[in-house]
Every structure is written in structure tokens, then in C-alpha cells.
mmCIF file of C-alpha atoms in Angstrom:
data_model
loop_
_atom_site.group_PDB
_atom_site.id
_atom_site.type_symbol
_atom_site.label_atom_id
_atom_site.label_comp_id
_atom_site.label_asym_id
_atom_site.label_seq_id
_atom_site.Cartn_x
_atom_site.Cartn_y
_atom_site.Cartn_z
ATOM 1 C CA MET A 1190 -1.483 -39.756 -4.359
ATOM 2 C CA THR A 1191 0.600 -37.295 -6.243
ATOM 3 C CA SER A 1192 -1.727 -34.389 -5.118
ATOM 4 C CA PHE A 1193 -1.298 -35.463 -1.590
ATOM 5 C CA VAL A 1194 2.531 -35.581 -1.890
ATOM 6 C CA LEU A 1195 2.512 -31.932 -3.451
ATOM 7 C CA LEU A 1196 0.275 -30.759 -0.660
ATOM 8 C CA LEU A 1197 2.603 -32.327 1.914
ATOM 9 C CA GLY A 1198 5.573 -30.562 0.226
ATOM 10 C CA ALA A 1199 3.696 -27.172 0.349
ATOM 11 C CA GLY A 1200 2.820 -27.674 3.932
ATOM 12 C CA THR A 1201 6.567 -28.452 4.677
ATOM 13 C CA GLY A 1202 7.557 -25.152 3.063
ATOM 14 C CA VAL A 1203 4.966 -23.030 5.042
ATOM 15 C CA GLY A 1204 6.147 -24.871 8.208
ATOM 16 C CA LEU A 1205 9.783 -24.030 7.602
ATOM 17 C CA LEU A 1206 8.873 -20.419 6.940
ATOM 18 C CA LEU A 1207 6.812 -20.234 10.230
ATOM 19 C CA ILE A 1208 9.712 -21.774 12.080
ATOM 20 C CA VAL A 1209 12.158 -19.135 10.775
ATOM 21 C CA ALA A 1210 9.531 -16.305 11.461
ATOM 22 C CA GLY A 1211 9.068 -17.598 15.123
ATOM 23 C CA ALA A 1212 12.892 -17.699 15.548
ATOM 24 C CA ARG A 1213 13.260 -14.176 14.573
ATOM 25 C CA GLY A 1214 10.380 -13.104 16.772
ATOM 26 C CA VAL A 1215 8.398 -11.833 13.903
ATOM 27 C CA THR A 1216 4.562 -12.201 13.412
ATOM 28 C CA PRO A 1217 4.139 -13.535 9.849
ATOM 29 C CA ALA A 1218 1.574 -10.898 8.872
ATOM 30 C CA VAL A 1219 3.635 -8.123 10.163
ATOM 31 C CA GLY A 1220 6.848 -9.451 8.613
ATOM 32 C CA LEU A 1221 4.939 -9.589 5.122
ATOM 33 C CA ARG A 1222 3.802 -6.075 5.443
ATOM 34 C CA ARG A 1223 7.309 -4.919 6.376
ATOM 35 C CA ALA A 1224 9.328 -7.130 4.031
ATOM 36 C CA THR A 1225 11.676 -5.482 1.724
ATOM 37 C CA ILE A 1226 13.876 -7.774 -0.525
ATOM 38 C CA SER A 1227 17.409 -6.537 -0.958
ATOM 39 C CA ARG A 1228 19.571 -7.576 -3.836
ATOM 40 C CA PRO A 1229 21.612 -10.098 -1.907
ATOM 41 C CA ALA A 1230 18.400 -11.624 -0.586
ATOM 42 C CA LEU A 1231 16.943 -11.717 -4.012
ATOM 43 C CA ARG A 1232 19.978 -13.380 -5.322
ATOM 44 C CA ARG A 1233 19.806 -16.031 -2.489
ATOM 45 C CA ILE A 1234 16.261 -16.583 -3.328
ATOM 46 C CA LEU A 1235 16.988 -17.167 -7.048
ATOM 47 C CA LEU A 1236 19.955 -19.529 -6.246
ATOM 48 C CA GLY A 1237 17.628 -21.424 -3.822
ATOM 49 C CA ALA A 1238 14.865 -21.774 -6.385
ATOM 50 C CA MET A 1239 17.418 -23.044 -8.943
ATOM 51 C CA ALA A 1240 18.777 -25.594 -6.298
ATOM 52 C CA GLY A 1241 15.169 -26.686 -5.455
ATOM 53 C CA LEU A 1242 14.271 -27.211 -9.179
ATOM 54 C CA ALA A 1243 17.508 -29.097 -9.652
ATOM 55 C CA ALA A 1244 16.696 -31.387 -6.570
ATOM 56 C CA PHE A 1245 13.188 -32.001 -7.867
ATOM 57 C CA ALA A 1246 14.472 -32.845 -11.463
ATOM 58 C CA LEU A 1247 16.995 -35.263 -9.873
ATOM 59 C CA THR A 1248 14.632 -37.042 -7.497
ATOM 60 C CA GLY A 1249 11.068 -36.048 -8.200
ATOM 61 C CA TRP A 1250 10.589 -35.558 -4.409
ATOM 62 C CA PRO A 1251 8.702 -32.247 -3.596
ATOM 63 C CA VAL A 1252 9.820 -32.364 0.086
ATOM 64 C CA LEU A 1253 13.505 -32.575 -0.866
ATOM 65 C CA ALA A 1254 12.941 -29.679 -3.385
ATOM 66 C CA LEU A 1255 11.388 -27.471 -0.640
ATOM 67 C CA LEU A 1256 14.110 -28.318 1.879
ATOM 68 C CA THR A 1257 16.791 -27.548 -0.748
ATOM 69 C CA LEU A 1258 15.102 -24.321 -1.525
ATOM 70 C CA ALA A 1259 14.824 -23.287 2.103
ATOM 71 C CA GLY A 1260 18.403 -24.409 2.929
ATOM 72 C CA ALA A 1261 20.069 -22.727 -0.110
ATOM 73 C CA THR A 1262 18.146 -19.387 0.707
ATOM 74 C CA THR A 1263 18.716 -19.182 4.429
ATOM 75 C CA LEU A 1264 21.836 -21.295 5.398
ATOM 76 C CA PRO A 1265 24.548 -18.968 3.813
ATOM 77 C CA ARG A 1266 23.372 -15.991 5.942
ATOM 78 C CA MET A 1267 22.509 -18.047 9.007
ATOM 79 C CA LEU A 1268 25.873 -19.733 9.207
ATOM 80 C CA SER A 1269 28.074 -16.802 8.191
ATOM 81 C CA GLY A 1270 27.902 -14.868 11.476
ATOM 82 C CA SER A 1271 27.214 -11.683 9.522
ATOM 83 C CA ARG A 1272 24.671 -10.545 12.058
ATOM 84 C CA ARG A 1273 27.201 -10.434 14.798
ATOM 85 C CA ARG A 1274 29.609 -8.501 12.606
ATOM 86 C CA VAL A 1275 26.974 -5.985 11.736
ATOM 87 C CA ALA A 1276 25.972 -5.618 15.468
ATOM 88 C CA ALA A 1277 29.637 -5.088 16.344
ATOM 89 C CA ALA A 1278 30.068 -2.496 13.657
ATOM 90 C CA ARG A 1279 26.905 -0.605 14.995
ATOM 91 C CA SER A 1280 28.175 -0.681 18.568
ATOM 92 C CA GLU A 1281 31.515 0.728 17.457
ATOM 93 C CA ALA A 1282 29.783 3.423 15.380
ATOM 94 C CA VAL A 1283 27.589 4.400 18.364
ATOM 95 C CA ALA A 1284 30.727 4.913 20.422
ATOM 96 C CA GLN A 1285 32.321 6.956 17.798
ATOM 97 C CA TRP A 1286 29.267 9.021 17.556
ATOM 98 C CA ILE A 1287 29.147 9.664 21.305
ATOM 99 C CA GLU A 1288 32.721 10.812 20.975
ATOM 100 C CA MET A 1289 31.700 13.247 18.242
ATOM 101 C CA LEU A 1290 28.897 14.656 20.375
ATOM 102 C CA ARG A 1291 31.225 15.019 23.347
ATOM 103 C CA ASP A 1292 33.744 16.962 21.366
ATOM 104 C CA THR A 1293 31.097 19.096 19.567
ATOM 105 C CA MET A 1294 29.574 20.061 22.941
ATOM 106 C CA ALA A 1295 32.941 21.033 24.287
ATOM 107 C CA GLY A 1296 32.696 24.026 22.006
ATOM 108 C CA ALA A 1297 29.683 25.289 23.985
ATOM 109 C CA ALA A 1298 27.081 23.751 21.645
ATOM 110 C CA GLY A 1299 23.852 22.378 23.006
ATOM 111 C CA LEU A 1300 22.887 18.777 22.705
ATOM 112 C CA GLU A 1301 20.499 19.329 19.804
ATOM 113 C CA GLU A 1302 23.089 21.565 17.982
ATOM 114 C CA ALA A 1303 25.628 18.825 18.516
ATOM 115 C CA ILE A 1304 23.396 16.223 16.990
ATOM 116 C CA VAL A 1305 22.759 18.295 13.902
ATOM 117 C CA VAL A 1306 26.428 19.120 13.395
ATOM 118 C CA SER A 1307 27.413 15.422 13.839
ATOM 119 C CA ALA A 1308 24.844 14.467 11.059
ATOM 120 C CA ARG A 1309 27.199 16.196 8.538
ATOM 121 C CA ARG A 1310 29.707 13.482 8.881
ATOM 122 C CA PRO A 1311 28.373 10.613 10.933
ATOM 123 C CA PRO A 1312 29.791 7.006 11.256
ATOM 124 C CA GLN A 1313 28.864 5.160 8.317
ATOM 125 C CA PRO A 1314 26.927 2.160 10.004
ATOM 126 C CA ILE A 1315 24.493 4.444 11.633
ATOM 127 C CA ALA A 1316 24.669 7.502 9.197
ATOM 128 C CA ALA A 1317 21.137 7.020 7.993
ATOM 129 C CA ALA A 1318 19.750 6.874 11.517
ATOM 130 C CA ILE A 1319 21.579 9.983 12.672
ATOM 131 C CA GLY A 1320 20.491 11.925 9.598
ATOM 132 C CA LYS A 1321 16.845 11.062 10.436
ATOM 133 C CA LEU A 1322 17.305 11.979 14.000
ATOM 134 C CA ALA A 1323 18.594 15.328 13.057
ATOM 135 C CA ALA A 1324 15.657 15.835 10.723
ATOM 136 C CA ARG A 1325 13.272 14.805 13.515
ATOM 137 C CA LEU A 1326 14.449 17.434 15.778
ATOM 138 C CA ASN A 1327 12.880 20.035 13.591
ATOM 139 C CA HIS A 1328 9.334 18.841 14.480
ATOM 140 C CA GLN A 1329 9.687 16.386 17.364
ATOM 141 C CA PRO A 1330 10.851 16.801 21.008
ATOM 142 C CA LEU A 1331 14.172 15.398 21.829
ATOM 143 C CA PRO A 1332 12.958 12.178 23.759
ATOM 144 C CA SER A 1333 10.619 11.109 20.903
ATOM 145 C CA ALA A 1334 13.283 11.584 18.388
ATOM 146 C CA LEU A 1335 15.827 9.561 20.512
ATOM 147 C CA ARG A 1336 13.430 6.766 20.968
ATOM 148 C CA ALA A 1337 12.779 6.604 17.255
ATOM 149 C CA PHE A 1338 16.730 6.624 16.748
ATOM 150 C CA ALA A 1339 17.117 3.740 19.184
ATOM 151 C CA ALA A 1340 14.391 1.774 17.401
ATOM 152 C CA GLU A 1341 15.981 2.295 14.087
ATOM 153 C CA VAL A 1342 19.545 1.489 15.070
ATOM 154 C CA ASP A 1343 18.121 -1.653 16.853
ATOM 155 C CA ASP A 1344 21.189 -2.142 19.156
ATOM 156 C CA PRO A 1345 21.475 -2.088 22.914
ATOM 157 C CA THR A 1346 24.132 0.582 22.841
ATOM 158 C CA ALA A 1347 21.790 2.824 21.151
ATOM 159 C CA ASP A 1348 19.154 2.172 23.783
ATOM 160 C CA LEU A 1349 21.613 2.985 26.558
ATOM 161 C CA LEU A 1350 22.587 6.239 24.755
ATOM 162 C CA ALA A 1351 19.140 7.367 24.324
ATOM 163 C CA ALA A 1352 18.057 6.473 27.825
ATOM 164 C CA ALA A 1353 21.043 8.500 29.203
ATOM 165 C CA LEU A 1354 20.370 11.558 26.996
ATOM 166 C CA ILE A 1355 16.515 11.391 27.665
ATOM 167 C CA THR A 1356 17.225 11.393 31.378
ATOM 168 C CA ALA A 1357 19.926 14.103 31.190
ATOM 169 C CA ALA A 1358 17.648 16.311 29.166
ATOM 170 C CA GLY A 1359 14.672 15.898 31.546
ATOM 171 C CA ASN A 1360 16.753 16.527 34.542
ATOM 172 C CA GLU A 1361 18.570 19.447 33.230
ATOM 173 C CA THR A 1362 22.030 17.869 33.451
ATOM 174 C CA ARG A 1363 24.767 20.323 32.794
ATOM 175 C CA ASP A 1364 27.783 18.215 32.788
ATOM 176 C CA LEU A 1365 26.860 16.263 29.641
ATOM 177 C CA GLY A 1366 30.484 15.999 28.668
ATOM 178 C CA ARG A 1367 31.293 13.569 31.602
ATOM 179 C CA LEU A 1368 28.193 11.729 30.991
ATOM 180 C CA LEU A 1369 29.048 11.167 27.308
ATOM 181 C CA ALA A 1370 32.642 10.028 28.243
ATOM 182 C CA ALA A 1371 31.116 7.464 30.528
ATOM 183 C CA LEU A 1372 28.788 6.233 27.775
ATOM 184 C CA VAL A 1373 31.817 5.902 25.568
ATOM 185 C CA GLU A 1374 33.582 3.587 27.935
ATOM 186 C CA ALA A 1375 30.231 1.667 28.538
ATOM 187 C CA THR A 1376 29.573 1.110 24.736
ATOM 188 C CA ARG A 1377 33.105 -0.011 24.030
ATOM 189 C CA ALA A 1378 33.156 -2.398 27.042
ATOM 190 C CA GLN A 1379 29.952 -3.889 25.628
ATOM 191 C CA ALA A 1380 31.413 -4.140 22.146
ATOM 192 C CA GLN A 1381 34.491 -5.931 23.628
ATOM 193 C CA MET A 1382 32.176 -8.238 25.529
ATOM 194 C CA ARG A 1383 30.274 -9.078 22.342
ATOM 195 C CA ALA A 1384 33.472 -9.816 20.478
ATOM 196 C CA SER A 1385 34.627 -12.215 23.091
ATOM 197 C CA VAL A 1386 31.359 -14.118 23.145
ATOM 198 C CA ASP A 1387 31.295 -14.114 19.276
ATOM 199 C CA ALA A 1388 34.871 -15.781 19.298
ATOM 200 C CA GLY A 1389 33.298 -18.772 21.296
ATOM 201 C CA ARG A 1390 30.398 -18.999 19.016
ATOM 202 C CA ALA A 1391 32.403 -18.912 15.943
ATOM 203 C CA GLN A 1392 33.622 -22.421 16.728
ATOM 204 C CA VAL A 1393 30.003 -23.594 17.010
ATOM 205 C CA ARG A 1394 29.227 -22.048 13.595
ATOM 206 C CA SER A 1395 32.295 -23.698 11.931
ATOM 207 C CA ALA A 1396 31.354 -27.025 13.325
ATOM 208 C CA THR A 1397 27.728 -26.543 12.062
ATOM 209 C CA ARG A 1398 29.010 -25.467 8.623
ATOM 210 C CA LEU A 1399 31.089 -28.670 8.550
ATOM 211 C CA VAL A 1400 28.235 -31.069 9.620
ATOM 212 C CA THR A 1401 25.945 -29.361 7.218
ATOM 213 C CA GLY A 1402 28.357 -29.501 4.335
ATOM 214 C CA VAL A 1403 29.150 -33.167 4.900
ATOM 215 C CA THR A 1404 25.572 -34.024 5.151
ATOM 216 C CA ALA A 1405 24.755 -32.219 1.819
ATOM 217 C CA LEU A 1406 27.580 -33.791 -0.011
ATOM 218 C CA PHE A 1407 26.904 -37.243 1.419
ATOM 219 C CA THR A 1408 23.171 -36.925 0.339
ATOM 220 C CA VAL A 1409 24.062 -35.729 -3.199
ATOM 221 C CA ALA A 1410 26.609 -38.713 -3.412
ATOM 222 C CA LEU A 1411 23.929 -41.171 -2.576
ATOM 223 C CA LEU A 1412 21.470 -39.751 -5.096
ATOM 224 C CA VAL A 1413 24.076 -39.925 -7.794
ATOM 225 C CA PHE A 1414 25.894 -43.196 -7.133
ATOM 226 C CA SER A 1415 23.539 -45.247 -4.965
ATOM 227 C CA ARG A 1416 19.902 -44.237 -5.827
ATOM 228 C CA GLY A 1417 18.601 -47.550 -4.562
ATOM 229 C CA TYR A 1418 19.756 -46.781 -0.990
ATOM 230 C CA LEU A 1419 17.388 -43.932 -0.909
ATOM 231 C CA ALA A 1420 14.526 -45.521 -2.784
ATOM 232 C CA PRO A 1421 12.280 -45.828 0.330
ATOM 233 C CA TYR A 1422 12.084 -42.021 0.416
ATOM 234 C CA ALA A 1423 10.229 -42.029 -3.034
ATOM 235 C CA THR A 1424 7.153 -43.348 -1.276
ATOM 236 C CA LEU A 1425 4.490 -41.401 0.515
ATOM 237 C CA GLU A 1426 5.750 -42.871 3.791
ATOM 238 C CA GLY A 1427 9.281 -41.824 2.939
ATOM 239 C CA GLN A 1428 8.351 -38.321 2.042
ATOM 240 C CA LEU A 1429 6.588 -38.110 5.550
ATOM 241 C CA TRP A 1430 9.767 -39.320 7.151
ATOM 242 C CA LEU A 1431 11.919 -36.907 5.087
ATOM 243 C CA THR A 1432 9.583 -34.097 6.320
ATOM 244 C CA VAL A 1433 10.288 -35.163 9.832
ATOM 245 C CA VAL A 1434 14.066 -35.292 9.345
ATOM 246 C CA GLY A 1435 14.178 -32.091 7.438
ATOM 247 C CA GLY A 1436 12.111 -30.300 10.094
ATOM 248 C CA VAL A 1437 14.300 -31.515 12.961
ATOM 249 C CA PHE A 1438 17.404 -30.428 10.980
ATOM 250 C CA ALA A 1439 15.807 -26.967 10.355
ATOM 251 C CA ALA A 1440 14.781 -26.648 13.947
ATOM 252 C CA SER A 1441 18.325 -27.226 15.157
ATOM 253 C CA LEU A 1442 19.780 -24.722 12.742
ATOM 254 C CA VAL A 1443 17.263 -22.107 13.837
ATOM 255 C CA LEU A 1444 18.143 -22.630 17.485
ATOM 256 C CA LEU A 1445 21.813 -22.025 16.454
ATOM 257 C CA ALA A 1446 20.691 -18.768 14.597
ATOM 258 C CA ARG A 1447 19.179 -17.582 17.859
ATOM 259 C CA LEU A 1448 22.721 -17.372 19.253
ATOM 260 C CA ASP A 1449 23.574 -14.696 16.719
ATOM 261 C CA ARG A 1450 20.624 -12.574 17.613
ATOM 262 C CA VAL A 1451 21.005 -9.579 19.912
ATOM 263 C CA ASP A 1452 18.428 -9.664 22.709
ATOM 264 C CA ARG A 1453 16.607 -6.252 23.039
ATOM 265 C CA SER A 1454 13.639 -7.605 24.982
ATOM 266 C CA ALA A 1455 14.443 -5.276 27.739
ATOM 267 C CA ALA A 1456 14.439 -1.925 25.806
ATOM 268 C CA PRO A 1457 11.935 0.410 27.548
ATOM 269 C CA LEU A 1458 12.744 3.308 25.212
ATOM 270 C CA LEU A 1459 10.344 1.903 22.599
ATOM 271 C CA VAL A 1460 7.430 2.869 24.796
ATOM 272 C CA THR A 1461 6.511 6.553 24.270
ATOM 273 C CA THR A 1462 5.296 8.205 27.337
ATOM 274 C CA SER A 1463 3.006 11.265 27.922
ATOM 275 C CA ASP A 1464 5.883 13.221 29.244
ATOM 276 C CA ASP A 1465 7.803 13.435 26.044
ATOM 277 C CA THR A 1466 6.708 17.038 25.192
ATOM 278 C CA ASN A 1467 7.587 18.244 28.630
ATOM 279 C CA THR A 1468 11.081 16.628 28.614
ATOM 280 C CA GLY A 1469 11.652 17.493 25.030
ATOM 281 C CA THR A 1470 11.299 21.278 25.855
ATOM 282 C CA ALA A 1471 14.077 20.865 28.558
ATOM 283 C CA GLY A 1472 16.285 19.267 26.050
ATOM 284 C CA GLY A 1473 15.820 21.862 23.291
ATOM 285 C CA ARG A 1474 18.717 23.914 21.737
ATOM 286 C CA ARG A 1475 20.569 25.498 24.397
#
């Protein structure tokens, strides 16, 4: 019986991880190969492990321990809206960088020269991507380097910029200054649209944080002051029902997290074509 409950708890944990991976659009095997744990993520994992151990010590329920671990690890980031703030900062940084390119090219510099010059003092949110882009220009054609830049920034405004520059380079567009000015307006308009959408979604996140907090506090209060009320969950059938309840709650939170994800499904730049070399020579240093 105990072994079956432990197996059930392990299955619940794996199921929650698969739900999160599916919500983020990441294949589990690919996600494991590319995973890099930052300090904040490691801190959340450690705190989540401590919370899970505390829940298991208090109740002896493996399912509750795994649910607590998953919740303490993922909920702070999921409900904070940090992804939207980071995306907004990236969009604004792309707009600033386009202005830098426009001003640099006004001094009779070519596009690739302007990119290299802008890499000396780039906007901070995309500084690393711009630096890599400038380095790639030494050994890659411009279209390939711009595609890699758009993939690294991972933002629709970067896709828009790269698509416009690739098209301009391939068609020998001379009035790049006017094109860049139009791109600045487009990226800032998109950033403003995101901000207005995020303002509405912030109310949903606030309500979700309130419901989640009240639910967690009410559960802890029952465990401390009225253990008998939750006694049915100590049985095997109770652990099964707890798995169902926790899975439904986790699925609802994952659906909410999807609202904070920027959709880049229509990003054709990530597909490299055989014409890169030809268009790259047209967009060389000129």
C-alpha cells in the first residue's frame, strides 16, 4: 500500500512537469538538453523542496508534498507577470536599437557598419544578442546573422526588424533611414498594445493570486486546527482524489500562464533558405 502511494505521488510529479512543459510548448527531451538553472530558479527549487518536505512531515501525504513542491517552485514566477515585463523591456530595447541604427546610418555608414558600431553601447535588454550579431557578421551573411538574432531575442518586434532588414538588403533598398523610422513607430505601437493588454491581464493575475493564497492558507489552517476534517485524504482513495484536485488546479494555473506568453508561431525568419548567401552579399558593408 505504501509503495503504491509513493508511486502515485511520483506519477503526479511527472504529470505536473509534463503539463508545464506542454504549456510552454517545449518537448521534454529538448527542454532537458537545453536546461540551464539560474540562481533565482535554483533558489525557487530549494524553497520548493523545503516546503514539500515540510508538507510531507506535517501530513505524511506524498501527493500533497509533490503538489507543494510544484506550487512553491512555479507559482511565484507564474503569477508575478515577470514574463510580460521582460517582453515589454525587450520591445522597447529593439525600438531604441533601431533608432541607433538610423542615426548611425545618417552619417553615411552602411547597415553592417551601423550594426557593429551600435554593438559598442547597445540597449541593455538585448545587449548580448546585438554583440553576437556583430560578431556573426565576420563569418556569416547578413540574413543568416539576422535570423539568429531574431531567434535569440525571441520577440515579435525582433522578427519584424530582421524581416525588414533582410528584405531591404536583398532588394538593395537605398532609403534605409525611412524604413528604420517606420520600424521604430511600428515597434513602439506594438509595445503600447502589449502594455494595454497586460493592464487587463494584471487584474486576472491579482484575482488568481488572491484565490491561490486564500486556498493555501485555508488548507494549512485545516491541517493545523482541524486535522480530522481532512482525514479521508490520508487513505489511498483520498490520495487519488487529491491528485485529481491538484491536477485540475495546476491545469487552470497553466492555462492562465499561457496568457503571459508571447506568441511567435508565425515567425518565418527561423527558417533558413538557400538564398541567404546571395542576399547576404547584397547587404554587405557598403
